[in-house]
CSV table of C-alpha atoms and ligand atoms in Angstrom, one decimal:
chain,number,residue,atom,x,y,z
T,1,MET,CA,18.2,0.1,9.5
T,2,SER,CA,18.1,0.4,5.7
T,3,ALA,CA,14.8,2.2,5.1
T,4,PRO,CA,15.6,5.3,3.1
T,5,ASP,CA,12.5,7.3,4.1
T,6,PHE,CA,12.8,6.5,7.7
T,7,GLY,CA,14.0,9.2,10.1
T,8,ARG,CA,12.1,12.4,9.7
T,9,PHE,CA,9.4,12.0,12.3
T,10,PHE,CA,10.7,13.2,15.7
T,11,LEU,CA,7.6,13.6,17.7
T,12,PRO,CA,8.0,12.7,21.4
T,13,GLY,CA,5.4,10.1,20.9
T,14,PRO,CA,4.1,8.4,19.0
T,15,THR,CA,7.5,7.8,17.5
T,16,GLU,CA,8.3,6.7,14.0
T,17,VAL,CA,7.7,2.9,13.5
T,18,HIS,CA,10.2,1.0,11.3
T,19,PRO,CA,8.7,-0.6,8.2
T,20,GLU,CA,9.9,-4.1,9.4
T,21,VAL,CA,7.8,-3.6,12.5
T,22,LEU,CA,4.9,-2.1,10.7
T,23,SER,CA,4.7,-5.1,8.3
T,24,ALA,CA,4.1,-7.5,11.2
T,25,LEU,CA,0.8,-5.8,11.7
T,26,ALA,CA,-0.5,-7.3,8.4
T,27,ARG,CA,-0.4,-10.9,9.6
T,28,PRO,CA,-3.6,-12.9,10.0
T,29,MET,CA,-5.3,-13.4,13.3
T,30,ILE,CA,-4.9,-16.3,15.6
T,31,PRO,CA,-7.2,-17.5,18.4
T,32,HIS,CA,-6.3,-15.6,21.5
T,33,ARG,CA,-7.0,-18.7,23.7
T,34,GLY,CA,-5.1,-21.0,21.4
T,35,ARG,CA,-1.7,-22.6,21.5
T,36,GLU,CA,-0.1,-20.0,19.1
T,37,MET,CA,-1.0,-17.1,21.3
T,38,GLN,CA,0.4,-18.9,24.3
T,39,GLU,CA,3.6,-19.7,22.4
T,40,LEU,CA,3.9,-16.1,21.3
T,41,LEU,CA,3.6,-14.9,25.0
T,42,GLU,CA,6.2,-17.6,26.0
T,43,ARG,CA,8.6,-16.4,23.3
T,44,ILE,CA,8.4,-12.7,24.3
T,45,ALA,CA,8.7,-13.3,28.0
T,46,GLY,CA,12.5,-13.7,28.1
T,47,PRO,CA,13.3,-10.7,25.9
T,48,LEU,CA,10.8,-8.6,27.9
T,49,LYS,CA,12.6,-9.5,31.1
T,50,ARG,CA,15.9,-8.5,29.6
T,51,LEU,CA,14.4,-5.2,28.4
T,52,PHE,CA,13.0,-4.4,31.9
T,53,ARG,CA,16.1,-5.7,33.7
T,54,THR,CA,14.0,-8.0,35.8
T,55,GLU,CA,13.6,-11.6,36.8
T,56,ARG,CA,9.8,-11.0,37.2
T,57,GLN,CA,7.0,-11.5,34.8
T,58,VAL,CA,6.4,-8.5,32.5
T,59,LEU,CA,2.7,-7.7,32.0
T,60,VAL,CA,1.4,-6.4,28.7
T,61,GLY,CA,-2.0,-4.8,28.5
T,62,THR,CA,-4.1,-3.6,25.6
T,63,CYS,CA,-4.4,0.1,26.6
T,64,SER,CA,-2.2,3.1,26.4
T,65,ALA,CA,0.4,3.8,29.1
T,66,THR,CA,-2.2,5.8,31.1
T,67,GLY,CA,-4.1,2.6,31.7
T,68,PHE,CA,-1.1,1.2,33.6
T,69,MET,CA,-0.9,4.5,35.6
T,70,GLU,CA,-4.5,3.7,36.7
T,71,MET,CA,-3.4,0.1,37.4
T,72,ALA,CA,-0.6,1.4,39.6
T,73,VAL,CA,-2.9,3.6,41.5
T,74,ARG,CA,-5.8,1.1,42.0
T,75,SER,CA,-3.7,-1.9,42.8
T,76,GLY,CA,-0.8,-0.1,44.5
T,77,ILE,CA,-2.0,2.8,46.7
T,78,ARG,CA,-3.8,2.0,49.9
T,79,GLN,CA,-4.9,5.4,50.9
T,80,ARG,CA,-2.4,8.2,50.6
T,81,VAL,CA,0.2,9.0,48.0
T,82,LEU,CA,3.0,11.4,47.6
T,83,SER,CA,3.0,12.5,44.0
T,84,LEU,CA,6.2,14.1,42.6
T,85,VAL,CA,5.1,16.7,40.1
T,86,SER,CA,7.6,18.5,37.8
T,87,GLY,CA,5.6,18.4,34.6
T,88,ALA,CA,2.3,17.5,32.9
T,89,PHE,CA,2.7,13.7,33.3
T,90,GLY,CA,3.6,13.9,37.0
T,91,GLU,CA,0.4,15.9,37.4
T,92,ARG,CA,-1.5,13.4,35.4
T,93,PHE,CA,-0.4,10.6,37.8
T,94,ALA,CA,-1.6,12.7,40.8
T,95,ALA,CA,-4.9,13.5,39.1
T,96,ILE,CA,-5.6,9.8,38.4
T,97,ALA,CA,-4.9,9.0,42.0
T,98,GLU,CA,-7.4,11.7,43.0
T,99,ALA,CA,-9.9,10.4,40.5
T,100,CYS,CA,-9.6,7.0,42.1
T,101,GLY,CA,-10.4,8.4,45.5
T,102,ARG,CA,-6.9,8.4,47.0
T,103,ASP,CA,-5.6,11.3,49.2
T,104,VAL,CA,-2.8,13.0,47.2
T,105,VAL,CA,0.0,15.0,48.6
T,106,ARG,CA,1.9,16.8,45.9
T,107,LEU,CA,5.6,17.7,45.9
T,108,ASN,CA,6.0,20.3,43.2
T,109,VAL,CA,9.0,21.9,41.5
T,110,PRO,CA,8.9,24.3,38.6
T,111,TYR,CA,8.6,22.7,35.2
T,112,GLY,CA,12.0,21.8,33.8
T,113,GLN,CA,13.5,21.0,37.2
T,114,THR,CA,13.6,17.7,39.0
T,115,ILE,CA,12.8,16.6,42.5
T,116,GLU,CA,16.1,15.6,44.3
T,117,PRO,CA,16.6,12.8,46.8
T,118,ASP,CA,16.8,15.1,49.9
T,119,MET,CA,13.6,16.8,49.0
T,120,LEU,CA,11.9,13.4,48.7
T,121,ARG,CA,13.3,12.2,52.1
T,122,ASP,CA,12.0,15.4,53.8
T,123,ALA,CA,8.6,15.0,52.2
T,124,LEU,CA,8.3,11.4,53.2
T,125,ARG,CA,9.2,12.3,56.8
T,126,ARG,CA,6.6,15.0,56.9
T,127,SER,CA,3.7,13.1,55.4
T,128,ASP,CA,2.3,9.7,56.2
T,129,VAL,CA,1.9,8.2,52.8
T,130,ASP,CA,2.0,4.6,51.6
T,131,ALA,CA,3.2,5.2,48.1
T,132,VAL,CA,5.1,7.5,45.8
T,133,THR,CA,4.3,8.2,42.2
T,134,LEU,CA,6.9,9.7,39.9
T,135,VAL,CA,7.8,10.2,36.3
T,136,HIS,CA,11.4,9.2,35.3
T,137,SER,CA,11.6,11.1,32.0
T,138,GLU,CA,9.1,14.0,32.1
T,139,THR,CA,8.2,14.2,28.4
T,140,SER,CA,6.6,17.6,28.8
T,141,THR,CA,9.8,19.3,30.0
T,142,GLY,CA,12.6,16.9,28.8
T,143,ALA,CA,13.9,16.5,32.4
T,144,LEU,CA,15.2,13.2,33.7
T,145,ALA,CA,14.7,12.5,37.4
T,146,PRO,CA,17.5,10.8,39.4
T,147,LEU,CA,15.5,7.6,39.7
T,148,LYS,CA,18.1,5.3,41.2
T,149,GLU,CA,18.7,7.7,44.1
T,150,LEU,CA,15.0,8.5,44.5
T,151,ALA,CA,14.2,4.8,44.8
T,152,GLU,CA,16.9,4.4,47.4
T,153,VAL,CA,15.3,7.1,49.5
T,154,ALA,CA,11.8,5.5,49.1
T,155,ARG,CA,13.3,2.2,50.3
T,156,GLU,CA,14.2,3.8,53.6
T,157,PHE,CA,10.5,3.8,54.3
T,158,ASP,CA,9.3,0.2,54.7
T,159,HIS,CA,5.6,0.9,54.2
T,160,VAL,CA,6.1,3.0,51.0
T,161,VAL,CA,6.0,1.5,47.5
T,162,ILE,CA,7.4,3.4,44.5
T,163,LEU,CA,5.4,3.6,41.3
T,164,VAL,CA,7.4,4.7,38.3
T,165,ASP,CA,6.2,6.1,35.0
T,166,ALA,CA,9.2,5.1,32.7
T,167,VAL,CA,7.2,5.8,29.6
T,168,THR,CA,9.9,7.8,27.8
T,169,SER,CA,12.9,6.4,29.6
T,170,LEU,CA,12.5,2.6,29.4
T,171,ALA,CA,14.3,1.2,26.3
T,172,GLY,CA,16.0,4.6,25.8
T,173,SER,CA,18.0,5.1,28.9
T,174,PRO,CA,19.0,2.9,31.9
T,175,VAL,CA,16.0,1.6,34.0
T,176,GLU,CA,17.1,-1.2,36.4
T,177,THR,CA,13.8,-2.5,37.7
T,178,ASP,CA,15.2,-5.1,40.1
T,179,ALA,CA,18.5,-3.6,41.0
T,180,TRP,CA,16.9,-0.2,41.9
T,181,GLY,CA,14.1,-1.9,43.8
T,182,LEU,CA,11.2,-0.3,41.8
T,183,ASP,CA,7.8,-1.6,42.9
T,184,PHE,CA,6.0,-0.8,39.7
T,185,VAL,CA,7.5,0.4,36.5
T,186,PHE,CA,5.7,0.8,33.2
T,187,THR,CA,5.9,2.1,29.7
T,188,GLY,CA,3.8,2.4,26.6
T,189,SER,CA,4.4,0.9,23.1
T,190,GLN,CA,4.6,4.2,21.2
T,191,LYS,CA,7.5,5.9,22.9
T,192,ALA,CA,11.1,4.5,23.1
T,193,LEU,CA,10.0,1.1,22.1
T,194,ALA,CA,8.9,2.6,18.7
T,195,LEU,CA,5.8,0.5,18.3
T,196,PRO,CA,2.4,1.7,17.2
T,197,PRO,CA,0.3,3.0,20.2
T,198,GLY,CA,-2.0,0.6,22.0
T,199,LEU,CA,0.1,-1.5,24.5
T,200,ALA,CA,1.1,-0.8,28.0
T,201,LEU,CA,4.0,-2.9,29.5
T,202,GLY,CA,4.9,-3.1,33.2
T,203,VAL,CA,6.4,-5.1,36.0
T,204,ALA,CA,5.3,-5.3,39.7
T,205,SER,CA,7.5,-6.3,42.6
T,206,GLU,CA,6.5,-9.1,44.9
T,207,LYS,CA,5.9,-6.5,47.6
T,208,LEU,CA,3.4,-4.6,45.4
T,209,LEU,CA,1.7,-7.8,44.3
T,210,GLU,CA,1.2,-8.9,47.9
T,211,ARG,CA,-0.1,-5.5,48.8
T,212,ALA,CA,-2.5,-5.5,45.8
T,213,LYS,CA,-4.1,-8.7,47.0
T,214,THR,CA,-5.2,-6.8,50.2
T,215,ILE,CA,-6.6,-3.8,48.4
T,216,PRO,CA,-10.3,-4.0,47.7
T,217,GLU,CA,-11.9,-2.4,44.6
T,218,ARG,CA,-8.9,-2.8,42.3
T,219,GLY,CA,-11.3,-2.7,39.3
T,220,ALA,CA,-11.5,-5.5,36.8
T,221,TYR,CA,-10.0,-4.7,33.4
T,222,LEU,CA,-6.7,-3.4,34.9
T,223,ASP,CA,-6.5,-5.5,38.0
T,224,LEU,CA,-2.8,-6.2,38.7
T,225,VAL,CA,-3.6,-9.5,40.4
T,226,THR,CA,-5.6,-10.8,37.5
T,227,PHE,CA,-2.9,-9.7,35.1
T,228,PHE,CA,-0.1,-11.3,37.0
T,229,LYS,CA,-1.9,-14.6,37.2
T,230,ALA,CA,-2.8,-14.6,33.5
T,231,PHE,CA,0.7,-13.8,32.3
T,232,SER,CA,2.3,-16.3,34.7
T,233,GLU,CA,0.4,-18.9,32.7
T,234,ALA,CA,1.3,-17.2,29.4
T,235,GLN,CA,-2.3,-16.2,28.8
T,236,PRO,CA,-3.8,-12.8,27.9
T,237,THR,CA,-6.4,-11.3,30.2
T,238,ASN,CA,-9.0,-10.4,27.6
T,239,THR,CA,-8.8,-10.3,23.8
T,240,PRO,CA,-5.5,-8.6,23.3
T,241,ALA,CA,-4.4,-6.3,20.4
T,242,ILE,CA,-3.0,-9.4,18.7
T,243,SER,CA,-1.4,-7.5,15.8
T,244,LEU,CA,0.5,-5.3,18.2
T,245,PHE,CA,1.9,-8.4,20.0
T,246,TYR,CA,3.2,-9.5,16.6
T,247,ALA,CA,4.9,-6.1,16.2
T,248,LEU,CA,6.2,-6.3,19.7
T,249,GLU,CA,7.9,-9.7,19.0
T,250,VAL,CA,9.5,-8.3,15.9
T,251,GLN,CA,10.8,-5.2,17.8
T,252,LEU,CA,12.2,-7.3,20.6
T,253,GLN,CA,14.1,-9.3,18.1
T,254,ARG,CA,15.4,-6.1,16.5
T,255,ILE,CA,16.5,-4.9,19.9
T,256,GLU,CA,18.4,-8.1,20.6
T,257,ALA,CA,20.0,-7.9,17.2
T,258,GLU,CA,21.2,-4.4,17.9
T,259,GLY,CA,23.1,-5.8,20.9
T,260,GLY,CA,20.4,-5.7,23.5
T,261,VAL,CA,19.0,-2.8,25.6
T,262,GLU,CA,22.4,-1.5,26.6
T,263,ALA,CA,23.3,-0.9,22.9
T,264,ARG,CA,20.0,0.9,22.6
T,265,TRP,CA,20.8,3.1,25.6
T,266,ARG,CA,24.1,4.0,24.1
T,267,ARG,CA,22.5,5.1,20.8
T,268,HIS,CA,20.0,7.2,22.7
T,269,GLU,CA,22.8,8.8,24.8
T,270,ALA,CA,24.6,9.7,21.5
T,271,MET,CA,21.4,11.3,20.2
T,272,ARG,CA,21.1,13.4,23.4
T,273,GLN,CA,24.8,14.4,23.1
T,274,ALA,CA,24.3,15.4,19.4
T,275,VAL,CA,21.6,17.9,20.5
T,276,GLU,CA,23.8,19.1,23.4
T,277,ARG,CA,26.7,19.7,21.1
T,278,TRP,CA,24.5,21.6,18.7
T,279,ILE,CA,23.2,23.8,21.5
T,280,GLU,CA,26.8,24.6,22.5
T,281,GLY,CA,27.4,25.6,18.9
T,282,PRO,CA,25.0,26.8,16.2
T,283,GLY,CA,21.8,26.2,18.1
T,284,GLY,CA,23.0,28.3,21.0
T,285,GLU,CA,24.1,31.0,18.6
T,286,LYS,CA,20.6,31.1,17.3
T,287,GLY,CA,19.3,31.7,20.8
T,288,LEU,CA,18.1,28.2,21.7
T,289,SER,CA,18.8,26.8,25.2
T,290,TYR,CA,17.9,23.7,27.2
T,291,LEU,CA,15.0,23.9,29.7
T,292,PRO,CA,16.5,21.3,32.1
T,293,ARG,CA,20.1,21.6,33.4
T,294,ALA,CA,23.0,19.4,32.4
T,295,GLY,CA,22.9,16.0,34.0
T,296,ARG,CA,19.1,16.1,34.3
T,297,ARG,CA,18.3,15.8,30.6
T,298,SER,CA,16.2,13.1,29.1
T,299,TRP,CA,18.0,10.8,26.7
T,300,THR,CA,14.9,10.5,24.5
T,301,VAL,CA,13.4,14.0,24.4
T,302,SER,CA,15.1,17.3,24.2
T,303,CYS,CA,13.1,20.3,25.4
T,304,LEU,CA,14.6,23.5,24.1
T,305,ARG,CA,13.6,27.1,24.9
T,306,VAL,CA,13.2,29.3,21.8
T,307,PRO,CA,14.5,32.8,21.7
T,308,ASP,CA,12.3,35.7,22.8
T,309,GLY,CA,10.1,36.9,20.0
T,310,MET,CA,10.0,33.4,18.4
T,311,ASN,CA,7.2,30.9,18.8
T,312,GLY,CA,7.7,27.2,19.3
T,313,ARG,CA,4.7,26.3,17.3
T,314,ALA,CA,5.7,28.4,14.3
T,315,ILE,CA,9.1,26.7,14.3
T,316,SER,CA,7.7,23.2,14.4
T,317,GLN,CA,5.2,24.2,11.6
T,318,ALA,CA,8.1,25.5,9.5
T,319,LEU,CA,9.9,22.2,9.9
T,320,ARG,CA,6.8,20.4,9.0
T,321,ASP,CA,6.6,22.3,5.7
T,322,ARG,CA,10.1,21.0,5.0
T,323,GLY,CA,9.0,17.4,5.6
T,324,TRP,CA,10.3,17.1,9.2
T,325,THR,CA,8.2,16.6,12.3
T,326,ILE,CA,9.1,17.6,15.9
T,327,GLY,CA,6.9,18.4,18.9
T,328,SER,CA,5.9,21.8,20.0
T,329,GLY,CA,5.9,22.6,23.7
T,330,TYR,CA,3.5,20.9,26.1
T,331,GLY,CA,0.8,22.7,28.1
T,332,PRO,CA,2.1,26.0,29.6
T,333,LEU,CA,5.3,25.6,27.5
T,334,LYS,CA,3.5,25.5,24.2
T,335,GLN,CA,4.8,28.7,22.8
T,336,SER,CA,8.1,29.0,24.6
T,337,THR,CA,9.7,25.6,23.8
T,338,ILE,CA,10.1,23.0,21.2
T,339,ARG,CA,10.6,19.3,21.9
T,340,ILE,CA,12.6,16.8,19.8
T,341,GLY,CA,11.7,13.2,20.4
T,342,HIS,CA,14.9,11.3,19.5
T,343,MET,CA,13.8,7.9,20.6
T,344,GLY,CA,13.1,4.5,19.3
T,345,ASP,CA,14.8,3.6,16.1
T,346,HIS,CA,16.3,7.0,15.3
T,347,THR,CA,20.0,7.5,14.8
T,348,PRO,CA,22.4,10.3,15.8
T,349,GLU,CA,23.1,10.9,12.1
T,350,ARG,CA,19.4,11.7,11.4
T,351,VAL,CA,19.3,13.9,14.5
T,352,CYS,CA,22.2,15.9,13.1
T,353,GLU,CA,20.3,16.2,9.7
T,354,LEU,CA,17.2,17.4,11.6
T,355,LEU,CA,19.3,20.0,13.5
T,356,SER,CA,20.7,21.3,10.2
T,357,GLU,CA,17.1,21.8,8.9
T,358,LEU,CA,16.3,23.5,12.2
T,359,GLU,CA,19.2,25.9,11.6
T,360,GLU,CA,17.8,26.7,8.2
T,361,VAL,CA,14.4,27.4,9.7
T,362,LEU,CA,15.9,29.7,12.3
T,363,ARG,CA,17.9,31.7,9.7
G,413,LIG,C1,3.1,9.6,26.6
G,413,LIG,C2,3.3,9.6,28.1
G,413,LIG,C3,2.3,9.1,29.0
G,413,LIG,C4,0.9,8.7,28.5
G,413,LIG,O1,0.9,7.7,27.6
G,413,LIG,P1,-0.4,7.3,26.8
G,413,LIG,O2,0.2,6.1,26.1
G,413,LIG,O3,-0.8,8.4,25.9
G,413,LIG,O4,-1.4,6.9,27.8
G,413,LIG,C5,2.6,9.0,30.3
G,413,LIG,N1,3.7,9.4,30.8
G,413,LIG,C6,4.7,9.9,30.0
G,413,LIG,C7,6.0,10.4,30.7
G,413,LIG,C8,4.5,10.0,28.7
G,413,LIG,O5,5.5,10.5,27.9
């Protein structure tokens, strides 16, 4: 990772894109129905499966991650869904289901907390739903849901599928698509994958695919069945964002060169730990604290409460004036928190430099 200027942009999406990946965008076009495109899709299929920890076909769409939220809803929910809401993106998933005419039952906890397995079991016993939507790493609060355990609970209910937003967890912390029995799991290109925005990537279980075939009005552009058929033949659905596919291939090669997705997880864990250590020391002394509790903290985004009398936006602006970018709080947490997006190609060393700058700003 020898790019001297790289490593000052810690927004929780879009994340900083490495120059090697950016340069892939400058390649000339190829026909999207030609042999070269097919070969590109064949080349990335294996690395994508390893990234998603699945034996199934990974689907890539030209849309942001929200597009695949809509795909999950329209191809995955028959009638009634239980939406787990502990932040802005959980609420977005619920709102999309409503916009698509589904009945939505929300299970809410205060922002910064997570829904725990027993709460999910109770809710599923009480309400007759055919699907669950949830966000693994809630980017608006920095909280990480216990996905493996939640999926286990969902599997106790035969007629329920589990639809997972893994937008800021996949490629940055463990997501075991097949082993955890996730029916639909998706991410976007501009978060932990550290690509430019514009692609959504996801996997559907056989159970979900079979269900989708029986759901009418799945739409056209984001129909899961169409996507699955096309990608099974190494074909794009429509004219894809070809340049972003070039960048994706380069990034998949870089991930494999690092030692695969597990090495990437370890690097992200080290970045989270760097922030935790800082909060136990100088950061805490300056009055900052975590919004989520220990053990429920995202590996890719740290959401920190700022001391009374300070303003999260002012802190991120002061950092910006020094050449460093972090996120301010999201929605109702705009003033009271800051968010550091330490995902993608960032390193623990750069995170520590950022935290020193932050200390200067707080002085
Ligand atoms: C960024 C984000 C999204 C939305 O992604 P877009 O690519 O902007 O559509 C959804 N869920 C989570 C958790 C996110 O962080």
